[in-house]
mmCIF file of C-alpha atoms in Angstrom:
data_model
loop_
_atom_site.group_PDB
_atom_site.id
_atom_site.type_symbol
_atom_site.label_atom_id
_atom_site.label_comp_id
_atom_site.label_asym_id
_atom_site.label_seq_id
_atom_site.Cartn_x
_atom_site.Cartn_y
_atom_site.Cartn_z
ATOM 1 C CA UNK A 925 334.197 14.055 -124.665
ATOM 2 C CA UNK A 926 331.474 13.406 -127.246
ATOM 3 C CA UNK A 927 334.048 12.981 -130.006
ATOM 4 C CA UNK A 928 335.976 10.401 -127.983
ATOM 5 C CA UNK A 929 332.730 8.585 -127.178
ATOM 6 C CA UNK A 930 331.922 8.458 -130.893
ATOM 7 C CA UNK A 931 335.393 7.233 -131.773
ATOM 8 C CA UNK A 932 335.167 4.548 -129.078
ATOM 9 C CA UNK A 933 331.954 3.293 -130.610
ATOM 10 C CA UNK A 934 333.495 3.298 -134.080
ATOM 11 C CA UNK A 935 336.523 1.353 -132.798
ATOM 12 C CA UNK A 936 334.240 -1.122 -131.004
ATOM 13 C CA UNK A 937 332.213 -1.755 -134.146
ATOM 14 C CA UNK A 938 335.399 -2.341 -136.115
ATOM 15 C CA UNK A 939 337.118 -4.423 -133.433
ATOM 16 C CA UNK A 940 340.061 -2.017 -133.263
ATOM 17 C CA UNK A 941 342.073 -0.155 -130.635
ATOM 18 C CA UNK A 942 341.483 3.574 -130.329
ATOM 19 C CA UNK A 943 344.361 6.030 -130.018
ATOM 20 C CA UNK A 944 343.417 9.623 -129.123
ATOM 21 C CA UNK A 945 345.722 12.541 -129.849
ATOM 22 C CA UNK A 946 344.748 15.048 -127.142
ATOM 23 C CA UNK A 947 345.755 18.431 -128.557
ATOM 24 C CA UNK A 948 346.809 21.014 -125.965
ATOM 25 C CA UNK A 949 346.098 24.401 -127.513
ATOM 26 C CA UNK A 950 344.806 27.838 -126.568
ATOM 27 C CA UNK A 951 341.252 26.518 -126.220
ATOM 28 C CA UNK A 952 342.171 23.410 -124.218
ATOM 29 C CA UNK A 953 345.588 23.749 -122.655
ATOM 30 C CA UNK A 954 345.296 20.948 -120.125
ATOM 31 C CA UNK A 955 346.560 17.347 -120.257
ATOM 32 C CA UNK A 956 343.959 14.597 -120.097
ATOM 33 C CA UNK A 957 345.443 13.194 -116.866
ATOM 34 C CA UNK A 958 345.043 16.562 -115.118
ATOM 35 C CA UNK A 959 341.285 16.107 -115.534
ATOM 36 C CA UNK A 960 340.511 12.403 -115.535
ATOM 37 C CA UNK A 961 341.801 9.160 -114.106
ATOM 38 C CA UNK A 962 343.642 6.864 -116.553
ATOM 39 C CA UNK A 963 341.421 5.114 -119.096
ATOM 40 C CA UNK A 964 342.210 1.479 -119.856
ATOM 41 C CA UNK A 965 340.084 1.101 -122.980
ATOM 42 C CA UNK A 966 341.926 3.690 -125.064
ATOM 43 C CA UNK A 967 345.384 5.189 -125.402
ATOM 44 C CA UNK A 968 345.683 8.941 -124.805
ATOM 45 C CA UNK A 969 348.661 10.839 -126.221
ATOM 46 C CA UNK A 970 349.014 14.504 -125.257
ATOM 47 C CA UNK A 971 350.463 16.663 -128.038
ATOM 48 C CA UNK A 972 351.284 20.363 -128.000
ATOM 49 C CA UNK A 973 351.799 20.914 -131.719
ATOM 50 C CA UNK A 974 350.124 19.794 -134.929
ATOM 51 C CA UNK A 975 353.659 19.045 -136.093
ATOM 52 C CA UNK A 976 354.276 16.601 -133.272
ATOM 53 C CA UNK A 977 356.150 13.603 -134.775
ATOM 54 C CA UNK A 978 353.687 11.149 -133.230
ATOM 55 C CA UNK A 979 350.745 12.884 -134.889
ATOM 56 C CA UNK A 980 352.559 13.013 -138.214
ATOM 57 C CA UNK A 981 353.411 9.325 -137.942
ATOM 58 C CA UNK A 982 349.805 8.245 -137.408
ATOM 59 C CA UNK A 983 348.580 10.659 -140.050
ATOM 60 C CA UNK A 984 351.092 9.655 -142.738
ATOM 61 C CA UNK A 985 350.928 5.906 -142.139
ATOM 62 C CA UNK A 986 347.128 5.708 -142.090
ATOM 63 C CA UNK A 987 345.435 3.866 -144.933
ATOM 64 C CA UNK A 988 342.743 6.550 -144.979
ATOM 65 C CA UNK A 989 342.479 10.069 -143.582
ATOM 66 C CA UNK A 990 339.248 11.956 -142.982
ATOM 67 C CA UNK A 991 338.571 15.460 -141.735
ATOM 68 C CA UNK A 992 335.638 17.250 -140.180
ATOM 69 C CA UNK A 993 333.843 17.910 -143.476
ATOM 70 C CA UNK A 994 334.015 14.222 -144.384
ATOM 71 C CA UNK A 995 332.321 13.294 -141.120
ATOM 72 C CA UNK A 996 329.578 15.903 -141.567
ATOM 73 C CA UNK A 997 328.860 14.946 -145.181
ATOM 74 C CA UNK A 998 328.704 11.223 -144.373
ATOM 75 C CA UNK A 999 326.546 11.428 -141.277
ATOM 76 C CA UNK A 1000 322.864 10.465 -141.427
ATOM 77 C CA UNK A 1001 320.544 11.022 -138.466
ATOM 78 C CA UNK A 1002 323.551 11.688 -136.258
ATOM 79 C CA UNK A 1003 325.560 8.564 -137.160
ATOM 80 C CA UNK A 1004 327.964 7.555 -139.909
ATOM 81 C CA UNK A 1005 325.986 6.140 -142.794
ATOM 82 C CA UNK A 1006 326.481 2.479 -143.618
ATOM 83 C CA UNK A 1007 328.107 3.111 -147.000
ATOM 84 C CA UNK A 1008 330.777 5.303 -145.455
ATOM 85 C CA UNK A 1009 331.300 2.891 -142.557
ATOM 86 C CA UNK A 1010 331.824 -0.047 -144.912
ATOM 87 C CA UNK A 1011 334.294 1.974 -146.985
ATOM 88 C CA UNK A 1012 336.668 2.422 -144.043
ATOM 89 C CA UNK A 1013 339.955 0.550 -144.302
ATOM 90 C CA UNK A 1014 342.243 -0.543 -141.487
ATOM 91 C CA UNK A 1015 344.220 2.191 -139.719
ATOM 92 C CA UNK A 1016 341.934 5.170 -140.260
ATOM 93 C CA UNK A 1017 343.009 8.652 -139.145
ATOM 94 C CA UNK A 1018 340.172 10.998 -138.152
ATOM 95 C CA UNK A 1019 340.502 14.696 -137.399
ATOM 96 C CA UNK A 1020 337.175 16.069 -136.211
ATOM 97 C CA UNK A 1021 335.328 17.919 -133.481
ATOM 98 C CA UNK A 1022 331.997 16.371 -134.477
ATOM 99 C CA UNK A 1023 330.271 13.495 -132.721
ATOM 100 C CA UNK A 1024 329.038 10.773 -135.037
ATOM 101 C CA UNK A 1025 327.656 8.102 -132.724
ATOM 102 C CA UNK A 1026 325.311 9.496 -130.060
ATOM 103 C CA UNK A 1027 326.157 8.132 -126.626
ATOM 104 C CA UNK A 1028 324.907 8.786 -123.123
ATOM 105 C CA UNK A 1029 327.665 6.615 -121.654
ATOM 106 C CA UNK A 1030 330.312 8.751 -119.965
ATOM 107 C CA UNK A 1031 331.825 6.011 -117.807
ATOM 108 C CA UNK A 1032 335.288 6.644 -119.285
ATOM 109 C CA UNK A 1033 335.509 10.022 -117.615
ATOM 110 C CA UNK A 1034 336.182 9.838 -113.893
ATOM 111 C CA UNK A 1035 337.566 13.124 -112.522
ATOM 112 C CA UNK A 1036 340.859 13.004 -110.667
ATOM 113 C CA UNK A 1037 340.494 12.834 -106.885
ATOM 114 C CA UNK A 1038 341.141 16.535 -106.221
ATOM 115 C CA UNK A 1039 338.483 17.585 -108.733
ATOM 116 C CA UNK A 1040 336.073 14.939 -107.485
ATOM 117 C CA UNK A 1041 336.363 16.347 -103.961
ATOM 118 C CA UNK A 1042 335.729 19.896 -105.185
ATOM 119 C CA UNK A 1043 332.646 18.725 -107.108
ATOM 120 C CA UNK A 1044 331.363 16.958 -104.002
ATOM 121 C CA UNK A 1045 331.795 20.131 -101.916
ATOM 122 C CA UNK A 1046 329.502 22.042 -104.270
ATOM 123 C CA UNK A 1047 326.870 19.350 -104.772
ATOM 124 C CA UNK A 1048 326.491 19.014 -100.998
ATOM 125 C CA UNK A 1049 325.060 22.556 -101.055
ATOM 126 C CA UNK A 1050 322.281 21.655 -103.503
ATOM 127 C CA UNK A 1051 319.615 20.874 -100.918
ATOM 128 C CA UNK A 1052 316.380 19.045 -101.757
ATOM 129 C CA UNK A 1053 316.178 20.460 -105.290
ATOM 130 C CA UNK A 1054 318.770 22.233 -107.394
ATOM 131 C CA UNK A 1055 318.464 23.403 -110.995
ATOM 132 C CA UNK A 1056 321.503 23.963 -113.165
ATOM 133 C CA UNK A 1057 321.809 27.199 -115.141
ATOM 134 C CA UNK A 1058 324.351 27.405 -117.945
ATOM 135 C CA UNK A 1059 324.736 30.847 -119.527
ATOM 136 C CA UNK A 1060 327.105 30.955 -122.483
ATOM 137 C CA UNK A 1061 328.454 34.364 -123.422
ATOM 138 C CA UNK A 1062 331.722 35.952 -124.726
ATOM 139 C CA UNK A 1063 332.370 33.849 -127.857
ATOM 140 C CA UNK A 1064 329.003 32.382 -128.872
ATOM 141 C CA UNK A 1065 326.953 34.963 -130.769
ATOM 142 C CA UNK A 1066 324.283 32.423 -131.760
ATOM 143 C CA UNK A 1067 323.682 31.513 -128.142
ATOM 144 C CA UNK A 1068 323.629 35.119 -126.939
ATOM 145 C CA UNK A 1069 321.081 36.110 -129.571
ATOM 146 C CA UNK A 1070 318.660 33.353 -128.606
ATOM 147 C CA UNK A 1071 319.222 32.715 -124.898
ATOM 148 C CA UNK A 1072 319.039 36.230 -123.514
ATOM 149 C CA UNK A 1073 319.328 37.141 -119.843
ATOM 150 C CA UNK A 1074 315.603 37.908 -119.797
ATOM 151 C CA UNK A 1075 314.841 34.380 -120.996
ATOM 152 C CA UNK A 1076 316.946 32.855 -118.240
ATOM 153 C CA UNK A 1077 315.204 34.995 -115.609
ATOM 154 C CA UNK A 1078 311.851 33.909 -117.045
ATOM 155 C CA UNK A 1079 312.740 30.220 -116.795
ATOM 156 C CA UNK A 1080 314.194 30.602 -113.299
ATOM 157 C CA UNK A 1081 311.086 32.418 -112.064
ATOM 158 C CA UNK A 1082 308.946 29.695 -113.624
ATOM 159 C CA UNK A 1083 310.944 27.101 -111.728
ATOM 160 C CA UNK A 1084 310.529 28.944 -108.434
ATOM 161 C CA UNK A 1085 306.783 29.321 -108.971
ATOM 162 C CA UNK A 1086 306.526 25.519 -109.215
ATOM 163 C CA UNK A 1087 309.261 24.635 -106.711
ATOM 164 C CA UNK A 1088 309.909 27.517 -104.288
ATOM 165 C CA UNK A 1089 312.563 25.484 -102.471
ATOM 166 C CA UNK A 1090 314.783 25.281 -105.577
ATOM 167 C CA UNK A 1091 318.313 26.595 -105.626
ATOM 168 C CA UNK A 1092 320.375 27.207 -108.759
ATOM 169 C CA UNK A 1093 323.874 26.081 -109.619
ATOM 170 C CA UNK A 1094 325.165 28.708 -112.048
ATOM 171 C CA UNK A 1095 327.887 28.113 -114.629
ATOM 172 C CA UNK A 1096 328.732 31.093 -116.804
ATOM 173 C CA UNK A 1097 331.680 32.730 -118.525
ATOM 174 C CA UNK A 1098 330.322 36.211 -117.774
ATOM 175 C CA UNK A 1099 330.822 37.539 -114.250
ATOM 176 C CA UNK A 1100 328.391 40.433 -114.822
ATOM 177 C CA UNK A 1101 325.633 37.881 -115.518
ATOM 178 C CA UNK A 1102 326.446 36.161 -112.254
ATOM 179 C CA UNK A 1103 326.355 39.429 -110.308
ATOM 180 C CA UNK A 1104 322.977 40.286 -111.849
ATOM 181 C CA UNK A 1105 321.445 36.890 -111.036
ATOM 182 C CA UNK A 1106 322.752 36.965 -107.472
ATOM 183 C CA UNK A 1107 321.008 40.305 -107.028
ATOM 184 C CA UNK A 1108 317.834 39.071 -108.735
ATOM 185 C CA UNK A 1109 317.675 35.771 -106.829
ATOM 186 C CA UNK A 1110 319.270 36.504 -103.434
ATOM 187 C CA UNK A 1111 320.346 33.422 -101.513
ATOM 188 C CA UNK A 1112 319.434 31.122 -104.388
ATOM 189 C CA UNK A 1113 322.644 31.054 -106.443
ATOM 190 C CA UNK A 1114 325.485 28.549 -105.983
ATOM 191 C CA UNK A 1115 328.581 28.918 -108.130
ATOM 192 C CA UNK A 1116 332.334 28.538 -108.190
ATOM 193 C CA UNK A 1117 333.029 32.185 -107.417
ATOM 194 C CA UNK A 1118 336.817 31.793 -107.511
ATOM 195 C CA UNK A 1119 336.845 30.130 -110.944
ATOM 196 C CA UNK A 1120 339.413 30.903 -113.622
ATOM 197 C CA UNK A 1121 337.906 31.666 -117.025
ATOM 198 C CA UNK A 1122 341.059 31.408 -119.158
ATOM 199 C CA UNK A 1123 340.878 28.266 -121.289
ATOM 200 C CA UNK A 1124 344.619 28.494 -121.909
ATOM 201 C CA UNK A 1125 345.339 27.450 -118.318
ATOM 202 C CA UNK A 1126 345.034 24.114 -116.550
ATOM 203 C CA UNK A 1127 343.084 25.788 -113.739
ATOM 204 C CA UNK A 1128 340.606 27.233 -116.240
ATOM 205 C CA UNK A 1129 339.849 23.854 -117.818
ATOM 206 C CA UNK A 1130 339.603 22.171 -114.418
ATOM 207 C CA UNK A 1131 337.101 24.822 -113.302
ATOM 208 C CA UNK A 1132 335.098 24.272 -116.497
ATOM 209 C CA UNK A 1133 334.999 20.532 -115.822
ATOM 210 C CA UNK A 1134 333.860 21.209 -112.258
ATOM 211 C CA UNK A 1135 330.991 23.293 -113.660
ATOM 212 C CA UNK A 1136 330.083 20.533 -116.116
ATOM 213 C CA UNK A 1137 329.878 17.837 -113.452
ATOM 214 C CA UNK A 1138 327.971 20.054 -111.050
ATOM 215 C CA UNK A 1139 325.439 20.921 -113.769
ATOM 216 C CA UNK A 1140 325.018 17.230 -114.536
ATOM 217 C CA UNK A 1141 324.301 16.540 -110.843
ATOM 218 C CA UNK A 1142 321.292 18.890 -110.740
ATOM 219 C CA UNK A 1143 317.632 17.874 -111.045
ATOM 220 C CA UNK A 1144 316.995 19.946 -114.163
ATOM 221 C CA UNK A 1145 319.026 22.144 -116.503
ATOM 222 C CA UNK A 1146 318.219 25.557 -117.932
ATOM 223 C CA UNK A 1147 320.761 25.845 -120.711
ATOM 224 C CA UNK A 1148 322.021 27.946 -123.582
ATOM 225 C CA UNK A 1149 321.005 27.573 -127.190
ATOM 226 C CA UNK A 1150 323.579 25.998 -129.541
ATOM 227 C CA UNK A 1151 325.882 24.935 -126.712
ATOM 228 C CA UNK A 1152 327.511 21.500 -126.557
ATOM 229 C CA UNK A 1153 328.399 22.229 -122.914
ATOM 230 C CA UNK A 1154 324.698 22.431 -122.082
ATOM 231 C CA UNK A 1155 323.927 19.289 -124.081
ATOM 232 C CA UNK A 1156 326.661 17.167 -122.482
ATOM 233 C CA UNK A 1157 325.750 18.291 -118.957
ATOM 234 C CA UNK A 1158 322.180 17.108 -119.537
ATOM 235 C CA UNK A 1159 323.162 13.912 -121.369
ATOM 236 C CA UNK A 1160 325.577 12.673 -118.698
ATOM 237 C CA UNK A 1161 322.710 11.731 -116.365
ATOM 238 C CA UNK A 1162 319.724 12.142 -118.666
ATOM 239 C CA UNK A 1163 318.268 15.073 -116.720
ATOM 240 C CA UNK A 1164 315.490 17.327 -118.001
ATOM 241 C CA UNK A 1165 316.776 20.142 -120.201
ATOM 242 C CA UNK A 1166 315.113 23.445 -121.046
ATOM 243 C CA UNK A 1167 316.806 25.827 -123.461
ATOM 244 C CA UNK A 1168 316.332 29.472 -122.524
ATOM 245 C CA UNK A 1169 314.611 31.257 -125.399
ATOM 246 C CA UNK A 1170 313.697 28.028 -127.169
ATOM 247 C CA UNK A 1171 310.804 26.532 -125.269
ATOM 248 C CA UNK A 1172 310.218 23.859 -127.898
ATOM 249 C CA UNK A 1173 313.401 21.976 -126.931
ATOM 250 C CA UNK A 1174 313.616 19.642 -123.911
#
């Protein structure tokens, strides 16, 4: 989502039309239209292979091609530097997972009606104050080393000491963490208990998007270190963010 936002800004600055090749792979095996309503500003093309003829066409006919390392090495203070921007020709092909124009505007992304209804059903349980908790585990060693379970418990207890009425919406890829927090904070945890964790399935990605939108609807977020999921959830509505185990970041 951040990459598309960045590319939209780049296209706007250049007065060009943006075409997005949405790659369905093991990490994101879900078509764009199974998540979001159609977007008028850009063209989305779902591809299932890096050898897809449409991808090869855009790649081979581009006047310039840039990869992830090019974006990183030509980014200053989070944006493409002016020299690099001015060097871009017409019909540029970018392959990157980096964001290069910070944006808090997520108006492009409106969940499909079925997902929107599911999100509403959870947010109606939030009560007068709800704090999001995003615990990243399984495949993020950096996050696990910094944002330990003990740090999350510390931040959640701190929240309850200041706002005893608070409830917590929990999004995590570790069911044992959820079981522990439910036992530690009885009656305080809201979560999608029937979620699918496999990213290779449409249901798994839809459940992840549900978690993202529910986190963004909370009053405050206790998140994981080095996690774009945490960052986007906070950025979507500009809510307060505390990183477990890294008290200097807000």
